[in-house]
Coordinates of N, CA and C in Angstrom, one line a residue:
M1 N 0.9 -1.2 0.0 CA 0.0 0.0 0.0 C 0.9 1.2 0.0
E2 N 0.7 2.1 -1.0 CA 1.5 3.3 -1.1 C 1.0 4.3 -0.1
D3 N 2.0 5.1 0.4 CA 1.7 6.2 1.3 C 1.0 7.3 0.6
A4 N 0.1 7.9 1.3 CA -0.6 9.1 0.7 C 0.4 10.2 0.6
P5 N 0.2 11.0 -0.5 CA 1.1 12.1 -0.7 C 1.0 13.1 0.4
A6 N 2.1 13.7 0.8 CA 2.2 14.7 1.9 C 1.4 15.9 1.5
A7 N 0.7 16.5 2.4 CA 0.0 17.7 2.2 C 0.9 18.9 1.9
P8 N 0.6 19.8 1.0 CA 1.5 20.9 0.7 C 1.7 21.8 2.0
L9 N 2.9 22.3 2.1 CA 3.2 23.1 3.3 C 2.9 24.6 3.1
K10 N 2.6 25.3 4.1 CA 2.3 26.7 4.1 C 3.1 27.4 5.2
A11 N 3.8 28.5 4.8 CA 4.6 29.2 5.8 C 3.8 30.1 6.6
V12 N 4.2 30.3 7.9 CA 3.6 31.3 8.7 C 4.3 32.6 8.5
T13 N 3.7 33.6 7.9 CA 4.4 34.8 7.4 C 4.5 35.9 8.4
L14 N 4.0 35.7 9.6 CA 4.0 36.9 10.6 C 5.4 37.4 10.8
T15 N 6.4 36.5 11.1 CA 7.8 36.9 11.3 C 8.7 36.3 10.2
H16 N 8.1 35.8 9.2 CA 8.9 35.1 8.1 C 9.3 36.1 7.1
V17 N 10.4 36.7 7.3 CA 10.9 37.8 6.3 C 12.2 37.4 5.7
R18 N 12.3 37.4 4.4 CA 13.5 37.0 3.7 C 14.1 38.3 3.0
Y19 N 15.4 38.3 2.9 CA 16.1 39.3 2.1 C 17.3 38.7 1.4
P20 N 17.7 39.4 0.3 CA 18.8 38.8 -0.5 C 20.1 38.7 0.3
R21 N 20.7 37.5 0.3 CA 21.9 37.3 1.0 C 23.0 38.3 0.6
G22 N 23.6 38.9 1.6 CA 24.7 39.9 1.4 C 24.2 41.3 1.2
D23 N 22.9 41.5 1.2 CA 22.3 42.8 0.9 C 22.1 43.5 2.3
S24 N 23.0 44.4 2.6 CA 22.9 45.1 3.9 C 21.6 45.9 4.1
L25 N 21.2 46.6 3.0 CA 20.0 47.4 3.1 C 18.8 46.5 3.2
G26 N 18.8 45.3 2.5 CA 17.7 44.4 2.6 C 17.6 43.8 4.0
H27 N 18.8 43.5 4.6 CA 18.8 43.0 6.0 C 18.2 44.0 7.0
F28 N 18.6 45.3 6.8 CA 18.0 46.4 7.6 C 16.5 46.5 7.5
L29 N 16.1 46.5 6.2 CA 14.6 46.6 5.9 C 13.8 45.4 6.4
A30 N 14.5 44.2 6.4 CA 13.8 43.0 7.0 C 13.5 43.2 8.4
W31 N 14.4 43.8 9.2 CA 14.1 44.1 10.6 C 13.1 45.3 10.7
V32 N 13.1 46.2 9.8 CA 12.1 47.3 9.8 C 10.7 46.7 9.6
S33 N 10.6 45.7 8.8 CA 9.3 45.2 8.5 C 8.7 44.4 9.7
L34 N 9.6 44.1 10.7 CA 9.1 43.4 11.9 C 8.7 44.4 13.0
I35 N 8.7 45.7 12.7 CA 8.3 46.7 13.7 C 6.9 46.5 14.2
P36 N 5.9 46.2 13.3 CA 4.6 45.9 13.8 C 4.5 44.8 14.8
V37 N 5.4 43.8 14.7 CA 5.4 42.7 15.7 C 5.9 43.2 17.0
F38 N 7.0 44.0 16.9 CA 7.6 44.5 18.2 C 6.6 45.4 18.9
I39 N 5.9 46.3 18.1 CA 4.9 47.1 18.7 C 3.8 46.3 19.4
S40 N 3.3 45.3 18.7 CA 2.2 44.5 19.2 C 2.6 43.7 20.5
F41 N 3.7 43.0 20.4 CA 4.0 42.1 21.5 C 4.8 42.8 22.6
G42 N 5.6 43.8 22.2 CA 6.4 44.5 23.2 C 5.7 45.7 23.7
G43 N 5.3 46.6 22.8 CA 4.8 47.8 23.3 C 3.5 47.7 24.0
F44 N 2.5 47.1 23.4 CA 1.1 47.1 24.1 C 1.1 46.1 25.3
I45 N 1.8 45.0 25.2 CA 1.8 44.1 26.4 C 2.5 44.8 27.6
S46 N 3.6 45.5 27.3 CA 4.3 46.2 28.3 C 3.4 47.4 28.8
H47 N 2.7 48.1 27.9 CA 1.8 49.1 28.3 C 0.7 48.7 29.3
F48 N 0.1 47.5 28.9 CA -0.9 47.0 29.8 C -0.4 46.6 31.2
I49 N 0.8 45.9 31.2 CA 1.4 45.5 32.5 C 1.7 46.7 33.4
F50 N 2.3 47.7 32.8 CA 2.8 48.8 33.6 C 1.9 50.0 33.7
R51 N 0.9 50.2 32.8 CA 0.1 51.4 32.7 C -1.4 51.2 33.0
R52 N -1.9 50.2 32.4 CA -3.4 49.8 32.5 C -4.3 51.0 32.1
E53 N -3.9 51.7 31.1 CA -4.7 52.9 30.7 C -5.7 52.5 29.6
L54 N -6.9 53.0 29.8 CA -8.0 52.7 28.9 C -7.8 53.2 27.5
Q55 N -7.1 54.3 27.4 CA -6.8 54.9 26.1 C -5.9 53.9 25.4
G56 N -4.9 53.4 26.0 CA -4.0 52.4 25.4 C -4.7 51.1 25.0
L57 N -5.6 50.7 25.9 CA -6.4 49.4 25.5 C -7.2 49.7 24.3
C58 N -7.8 50.8 24.2 CA -8.7 51.1 23.0 C -7.8 51.3 21.8
F59 N -6.6 51.8 21.9 CA -5.6 51.9 20.9 C -5.3 50.5 20.3
A60 N -5.0 49.6 21.2 CA -4.7 48.2 20.8 C -5.9 47.5 20.2
L61 N -7.1 47.8 20.7 CA -8.3 47.2 20.2 C -8.5 47.7 18.7
G62 N -8.2 49.0 18.5 CA -8.3 49.5 17.2 C -7.4 48.9 16.2
L63 N -6.2 48.6 16.6 CA -5.2 47.9 15.7 C -5.7 46.5 15.4
I64 N -6.3 45.8 16.3 CA -6.8 44.5 16.1 C -8.0 44.6 15.1
I65 N -8.9 45.5 15.3 CA -10.0 45.7 14.3 C -9.5 46.0 12.9
S66 N -8.5 46.9 12.9 CA -7.9 47.2 11.6 C -7.3 46.0 10.9
Q67 N -6.6 45.1 11.6 CA -6.1 44.0 11.0 C -7.1 42.9 10.5
V68 N -8.2 42.9 11.3 CA -9.3 42.0 10.9 C -9.9 42.5 9.6
I69 N -10.1 43.8 9.5 CA -10.6 44.4 8.2 C -9.7 44.2 7.1
N70 N -8.4 44.2 7.4 CA -7.4 44.0 6.3 C -7.5 42.5 5.8
E71 N -7.7 41.6 6.7 CA -7.8 40.2 6.3 C -9.1 40.0 5.5
L72 N -10.2 40.6 5.9 CA -11.5 40.5 5.2 C -11.4 41.0 3.8
I73 N -10.7 42.2 3.6 CA -10.5 42.7 2.3 C -9.6 41.8 1.4
K74 N -8.5 41.4 2.0 CA -7.6 40.5 1.3 C -8.3 39.3 0.8
S75 N -9.1 38.6 1.6 CA -9.8 37.4 1.2 C -10.9 37.7 0.2
S76 N -11.4 38.9 0.2 CA -12.4 39.2 -0.8 C -11.8 39.6 -2.1
I77 N -10.8 40.4 -2.1 CA -10.2 40.9 -3.4 C -9.3 39.8 -4.0
Q78 N -8.5 39.1 -3.1 CA -7.6 38.1 -3.5 C -6.6 38.5 -4.6
Q79 N -6.0 39.6 -4.4 CA -5.0 40.1 -5.3 C -3.7 39.5 -5.0
S80 N -3.0 38.9 -6.0 CA -1.7 38.2 -5.7 C -0.6 39.2 -5.4
R81 N 0.4 38.6 -4.7 CA 1.6 39.4 -4.4 C 2.5 39.4 -5.7
P82 N 3.6 40.2 -5.7 CA 4.4 40.3 -7.0 C 4.8 38.9 -7.4
S83 N 4.5 38.5 -8.7 CA 4.7 37.2 -9.2 C 6.2 36.9 -9.3
S84 N 7.0 37.9 -9.5 CA 8.5 37.6 -9.7 C 9.2 37.1 -8.4
M85 N 8.5 37.4 -7.2 CA 9.2 37.1 -6.0 C 8.4 36.1 -5.1
C86 N 7.2 35.8 -5.4 CA 6.3 35.1 -4.4 C 6.8 33.7 -4.2
A87 N 7.3 33.0 -5.2 CA 7.8 31.7 -5.0 C 9.1 31.6 -4.1
V88 N 10.0 32.6 -4.4 CA 11.2 32.7 -3.6 C 10.9 33.0 -2.1
L89 N 9.9 33.9 -1.9 CA 9.6 34.3 -0.6 C 8.6 33.3 0.1
E90 N 8.0 32.4 -0.7 CA 7.1 31.4 -0.1 C 5.8 32.1 0.3
V91 N 5.3 33.0 -0.5 CA 4.1 33.7 -0.1 C 3.1 33.7 -1.3
C92 N 3.2 32.8 -2.2 CA 2.3 32.7 -3.4 C 0.9 32.4 -3.0
D93 N 0.7 31.7 -1.8 CA -0.6 31.3 -1.4 C -1.3 32.3 -0.5
S94 N -0.7 33.5 -0.3 CA -1.3 34.6 0.4 C -1.6 35.8 -0.5
H95 N -2.4 36.7 0.0 CA -2.8 37.8 -0.8 C -2.1 39.1 -0.4
G96 N -2.0 40.0 -1.3 CA -1.2 41.2 -1.1 C -1.9 42.6 -1.0
W97 N -3.2 42.6 -1.3 CA -3.8 43.9 -1.4 C -5.0 44.0 -0.3
P98 N -4.9 44.9 0.6 CA -3.8 45.9 0.9 C -2.7 45.3 1.8
S99 N -1.6 46.0 1.8 CA -0.5 45.5 2.7 C -0.9 45.7 4.1
S100 N -0.8 44.6 4.9 CA -1.2 44.6 6.3 C -0.1 45.4 7.1
H101 N 1.2 45.2 6.7 CA 2.2 45.9 7.5 C 2.1 47.4 7.3
S102 N 1.8 47.9 6.1 CA 1.6 49.3 5.8 C 0.4 49.8 6.6
Q103 N -0.7 49.1 6.5 CA -1.9 49.5 7.2 C -1.7 49.6 8.7
F104 N -1.0 48.6 9.3 CA -0.7 48.6 10.7 C 0.1 49.9 11.1
M105 N 1.2 50.1 10.4 CA 2.0 51.2 10.8 C 1.4 52.6 10.6
F106 N 0.5 52.7 9.5 CA -0.1 54.0 9.3 C -1.3 54.2 10.3
F107 N -2.0 53.1 10.7 CA -3.0 53.2 11.7 C -2.3 53.7 13.0
F108 N -1.2 53.0 13.4 CA -0.5 53.3 14.6 C 0.0 54.7 14.6
S109 N 0.6 55.1 13.5 CA 1.2 56.5 13.5 C 0.1 57.6 13.5
T110 N -1.0 57.3 12.8 CA -2.1 58.3 12.8 C -2.7 58.5 14.2
Y111 N -3.0 57.3 14.8 CA -3.7 57.4 16.1 C -2.7 58.0 17.2
F112 N -1.4 57.6 17.1 CA -0.4 58.0 18.1 C -0.3 59.5 17.9
S113 N -0.2 60.0 16.7 CA 0.0 61.5 16.5 C -1.1 62.3 17.0
L114 N -2.4 61.8 16.7 CA -3.5 62.5 17.2 C -3.6 62.5 18.7
L115 N -3.2 61.4 19.3 CA -3.2 61.3 20.7 C -2.2 62.3 21.3
C116 N -1.1 62.5 20.7 CA -0.1 63.4 21.2 C -0.5 64.9 21.0
L117 N -1.0 65.2 19.8 CA -1.4 66.6 19.5 C -2.6 67.1 20.2
I118 N -3.6 66.2 20.4 CA -4.9 66.6 21.0 C -5.0 66.3 22.4
N119 N -4.6 65.0 22.8 CA -4.7 64.6 24.2 C -3.5 65.0 25.0
G120 N -2.4 65.0 24.3 CA -1.1 65.4 25.0 C -0.3 64.3 25.6
V121 N -0.8 63.1 25.8 CA -0.1 62.0 26.4 C 0.7 62.4 27.6
G122 N 0.1 63.2 28.4 CA 0.8 63.6 29.6 C 1.9 64.6 29.5
V123 N 2.0 65.2 28.3 CA 3.1 66.3 28.0 C 2.4 67.6 27.8
S124 N 2.7 68.6 28.6 CA 2.0 69.9 28.6 C 2.6 70.8 27.5
S125 N 3.8 70.7 27.1 CA 4.5 71.6 26.2 C 4.0 71.3 24.8
P126 N 3.4 72.3 24.0 CA 3.0 72.1 22.7 C 4.1 71.6 21.7
S127 N 5.3 72.2 21.9 CA 6.4 71.9 21.0 C 6.9 70.4 21.3
S128 N 6.9 70.0 22.5 CA 7.2 68.6 22.8 C 6.2 67.6 22.3
R129 N 4.9 68.0 22.3 CA 3.9 67.2 21.7 C 4.1 67.0 20.2
R130 N 4.4 68.1 19.5 CA 4.7 68.0 18.1 C 5.8 67.1 17.8
I131 N 6.9 67.2 18.6 CA 8.1 66.4 18.3 C 7.7 64.9 18.6
I132 N 7.1 64.6 19.6 CA 6.7 63.2 20.0 C 5.8 62.6 18.9
A133 N 4.8 63.5 18.4 CA 3.9 63.0 17.4 C 4.6 62.6 16.1
L134 N 5.7 63.1 15.8 CA 6.4 62.8 14.6 C 7.2 61.5 14.7
L135 N 7.5 61.0 15.9 CA 8.4 59.9 16.1 C 8.0 58.6 15.3
P136 N 6.8 58.2 15.2 CA 6.5 56.9 14.5 C 6.6 57.0 13.0
W137 N 6.5 58.2 12.4 CA 6.4 58.3 10.9 C 7.6 57.8 10.1
P138 N 8.8 58.1 10.5 CA 9.9 57.5 9.8 C 9.8 56.0 9.6
S139 N 9.5 55.3 10.7 CA 9.3 53.9 10.7 C 8.2 53.5 9.8
A140 N 7.1 54.3 9.8 CA 6.0 53.9 8.9 C 6.3 54.0 7.5
F141 N 7.1 55.0 7.0 CA 7.4 55.1 5.6 C 8.5 54.1 5.3
L142 N 9.4 53.8 6.2 CA 10.4 52.8 6.0 C 9.8 51.4 5.8
T143 N 8.7 51.2 6.6 CA 8.0 49.9 6.4 C 7.4 49.8 5.0
L144 N 6.8 50.8 4.5 CA 6.3 50.8 3.2 C 7.4 50.5 2.2
Y145 N 8.5 51.2 2.3 CA 9.6 50.9 1.4 C 10.1 49.5 1.5
S146 N 10.2 49.0 2.7 CA 10.7 47.7 2.9 C 9.9 46.6 2.3
R147 N 8.6 46.7 2.3 CA 7.7 45.7 1.8 C 7.8 45.6 0.2
V148 N 8.1 46.8 -0.4 CA 8.3 46.8 -1.9 C 9.7 46.3 -2.2
Y149 N 10.7 46.8 -1.5 CA 12.1 46.5 -1.7 C 12.3 45.0 -1.6
L150 N 11.7 44.4 -0.6 CA 11.9 43.0 -0.3 C 11.1 42.1 -1.2
G151 N 10.2 42.7 -2.0 CA 9.4 41.9 -3.0 C 8.1 41.3 -2.5
Y152 N 7.6 41.7 -1.2 CA 6.4 41.2 -0.7 C 5.2 41.9 -1.2
H153 N 5.3 43.1 -1.7 CA 4.2 43.9 -2.2 C 4.6 44.8 -3.4
T154 N 3.5 45.2 -4.1 CA 3.7 46.2 -5.1 C 3.5 47.5 -4.5
V155 N 3.8 48.6 -5.3 CA 3.6 50.0 -4.8 C 2.1 50.2 -4.5
P156 N 1.2 49.9 -5.5 CA -0.2 50.1 -5.2 C -0.7 49.3 -3.9
Q157 N -0.1 48.2 -3.6 CA -0.6 47.4 -2.5 C -0.2 48.1 -1.2
V158 N 1.0 48.7 -1.1 CA 1.4 49.4 0.1 C 0.7 50.7 0.2
L159 N 0.5 51.4 -0.9 CA -0.3 52.7 -0.9 C -1.7 52.4 -0.4
A160 N -2.3 51.3 -0.8 CA -3.7 51.0 -0.4 C -3.7 50.7 1.1
G161 N -2.7 50.0 1.6 CA -2.6 49.7 3.0 C -2.4 50.9 3.9
S162 N -1.5 51.8 3.4 CA -1.2 53.0 4.2 C -2.4 53.9 4.2
T163 N -3.1 54.1 3.1 CA -4.3 54.9 3.0 C -5.4 54.4 3.9
L164 N -5.6 53.1 3.9 CA -6.6 52.5 4.7 C -6.3 52.6 6.2
G165 N -5.0 52.4 6.5 CA -4.5 52.6 7.9 C -4.7 54.0 8.4
L166 N -4.4 55.0 7.6 CA -4.6 56.4 8.0 C -6.0 56.7 8.3
L167 N -6.9 56.3 7.4 CA -8.3 56.6 7.5 C -8.9 55.8 8.7
L168 N -8.6 54.6 8.9 CA -9.1 53.8 10.0 C -8.5 54.4 11.4
G169 N -7.2 54.8 11.3 CA -6.6 55.3 12.6 C -7.3 56.6 13.0
A170 N -7.6 57.5 12.0 CA -8.3 58.7 12.3 C -9.7 58.5 12.8
G171 N -10.4 57.6 12.0 CA -11.8 57.3 12.4 C -11.9 56.6 13.8
W172 N -11.0 55.7 14.1 CA -11.1 55.0 15.4 C -10.7 56.0 16.5
Y173 N -9.8 56.9 16.3 CA -9.5 57.9 17.3 C -10.7 58.8 17.6
W174 N -11.4 59.2 16.5 CA -12.7 60.0 16.7 C -13.7 59.2 17.5
I175 N -13.9 57.9 17.2 CA -14.9 57.1 17.9 C -14.5 57.0 19.4
V176 N -13.2 56.7 19.6 CA -12.8 56.5 21.0 C -12.9 57.8 21.8
N177 N -12.5 58.9 21.2 CA -12.4 60.2 22.0 C -13.6 61.1 21.9
T178 N -14.7 60.7 21.2 CA -15.9 61.4 21.2 C -17.1 60.5 21.7
M179 N -16.9 59.2 21.7 CA -18.0 58.3 22.1 C -17.6 57.4 23.2
L180 N -16.6 56.6 23.0 CA -16.2 55.6 24.0 C -15.7 56.2 25.3
V181 N -15.1 57.4 25.2 CA -14.5 58.0 26.3 C -15.5 58.3 27.4
D182 N -16.7 58.5 27.0 CA -17.8 58.8 28.0 C -18.0 57.6 28.9
F183 N -17.6 56.4 28.5 CA -17.8 55.2 29.3 C -16.6 54.8 30.1
F184 N -15.5 55.6 30.0 CA -14.3 55.2 30.7 C -14.5 55.2 32.2
P185 N -15.2 56.3 32.8 CA -15.4 56.2 34.3 C -16.2 55.0 34.7
A186 N -17.2 54.6 33.9 CA -18.0 53.4 34.3 C -17.1 52.1 34.2
V187 N -16.2 52.1 33.2 CA -15.3 50.9 33.1 C -14.4 50.8 34.3
E188 N -13.9 52.0 34.7 CA -13.0 52.0 35.8 C -13.6 51.5 37.1
E189 N -14.9 51.7 37.2 CA -15.6 51.2 38.4 C -16.2 49.8 38.4
T190 N -16.0 49.1 37.3 CA -16.5 47.7 37.2 C -15.6 46.9 38.1
A191 N -16.0 45.7 38.4 CA -15.3 44.7 39.2 C -13.9 44.4 38.6
I192 N -13.9 44.1 37.3 CA -12.7 43.8 36.6 C -11.8 45.0 36.5
G193 N -12.4 46.2 36.3 CA -11.6 47.4 36.2 C -10.9 47.7 37.5
R194 N -11.6 47.5 38.6 CA -10.9 47.8 39.9 C -9.9 46.7 40.2
F195 N -10.2 45.4 39.8 CA -9.3 44.3 40.1 C -8.0 44.5 39.4
L196 N -8.1 44.9 38.1 CA -6.9 45.0 37.3 C -6.3 46.4 37.3
Y197 N -6.9 47.3 38.1 CA -6.4 48.7 38.2 C -6.4 49.4 36.9
I198 N -7.4 49.2 36.1 CA -7.6 49.9 34.8 C -8.1 51.3 35.1
K199 N -7.4 52.2 34.4 CA -7.7 53.6 34.7 C -7.7 54.5 33.4
D200 N -8.1 55.7 33.6 CA -8.0 56.7 32.5 C -7.4 58.0 33.0
S201 N -6.3 58.4 32.4 CA -5.5 59.6 32.9 C -5.6 60.7 31.9
T202 N -6.5 60.6 30.9 CA -6.5 61.7 29.8 C -7.0 63.0 30.4
H203 N -7.7 63.0 31.5 CA -8.2 64.3 32.1 C -7.1 65.0 32.9
I204 N -5.9 64.4 33.1 CA -4.8 65.0 33.8 C -3.9 65.7 32.8
P205 N -3.7 67.0 32.9 CA -2.9 67.7 31.9 C -1.5 67.2 31.7
N206 N -0.8 66.9 32.8 CA 0.6 66.5 32.8 C 0.7 65.2 33.6
V207 N 0.5 64.1 33.1 CA 0.5 62.8 33.8 C 1.9 62.6 34.4
L208 N 3.0 62.9 33.7 CA 4.3 62.6 34.2 C 4.6 63.4 35.4
K209 N 4.2 64.7 35.4 CA 4.4 65.5 36.6 C 3.5 65.0 37.8
F210 N 2.3 64.7 37.4 CA 1.3 64.2 38.5 C 1.9 63.0 39.2
E211 N 2.4 62.0 38.4 CA 2.9 60.8 39.0 C 4.2 61.0 39.7
Y212 N 5.0 61.9 39.2 CA 6.3 62.2 39.8 C 6.0 62.9 41.2
D213 N 5.1 63.8 41.2 CA 4.8 64.5 42.5 C 4.2 63.6 43.5
N214 N 3.3 62.7 43.1 CA 2.7 61.8 44.0 C 3.6 60.7 44.5
A215 N 4.6 60.3 43.6 CA 5.6 59.3 44.0 C 6.5 59.8 45.1
R216 N 6.9 61.1 44.9 CA 7.8 61.7 45.9 C 7.0 62.0 47.2
A217 N 5.7 62.4 47.1 CA 5.0 62.6 48.3 C 4.8 61.3 49.1
A218 N 4.5 60.2 48.3 CA 4.4 58.9 49.0 C 5.7 58.4 49.7
R219 N 6.8 58.8 49.1 CA 8.1 58.4 49.7 C 8.3 59.2 51.0
K220 N 7.9 60.5 51.0 CA 8.2 61.3 52.1 C 7.2 61.1 53.3
K221 N 6.0 60.6 52.9 CA 5.0 60.5 54.0 C 5.4 59.6 55.1
P222 N 6.0 58.4 54.9 CA 6.3 57.5 56.0 C 7.3 58.2 57.0
A223 N 8.3 58.9 56.4 CA 9.3 59.6 57.2 C 8.6 60.6 58.2
K224 N 7.5 61.3 57.7 CA 6.9 62.3 58.6 C 6.0 61.6 59.6
D225 N 5.4 60.4 59.2 CA 4.6 59.6 60.2 C 5.5 59.0 61.3

């Protein structure tokens, strides 16, 4: 009895990034294309562990919703990745329009910038807010370039992803800060909110100074007692 033929293999492409051997720029851009992974698993998990801010939780939820929308569009449109590279990169069985990496980075950068410029993220100086708001954008544009350079996407695919990410980021920011923010105090008072110390600090003009002053006061209080 002959053995049944082995099922075709499919690569997990979340962190599966290839670049031309010996290409220093390609090596650098391969790491750049992993920035969404670092943000997701490093930034937001660390933020939840140490901050427990409702604004940050909504930010993360928006990124998840954005990626779900990306997958729904990809499965509906089913536009192929660049044919010249898909076999080499082992991505011929996945779809390329719109680019999920580009969408992620532009959603993140848009929401983050609006959060800095409008909410302040605990920084009172307008000039400091503007500088901080610009921080994610070089990485966002480098991610676009990396996906085309490495052969994972065409230019239209990364432009579609970046445009969709920008629109969804701005739209989700508006939803969170004009509608969902009204429910933040109620969420803080729920059993799980109190148990996990979930809070909202957006009403505090300078969170850094507020926490600094309270930390120093708490340190000095036992000495006075």
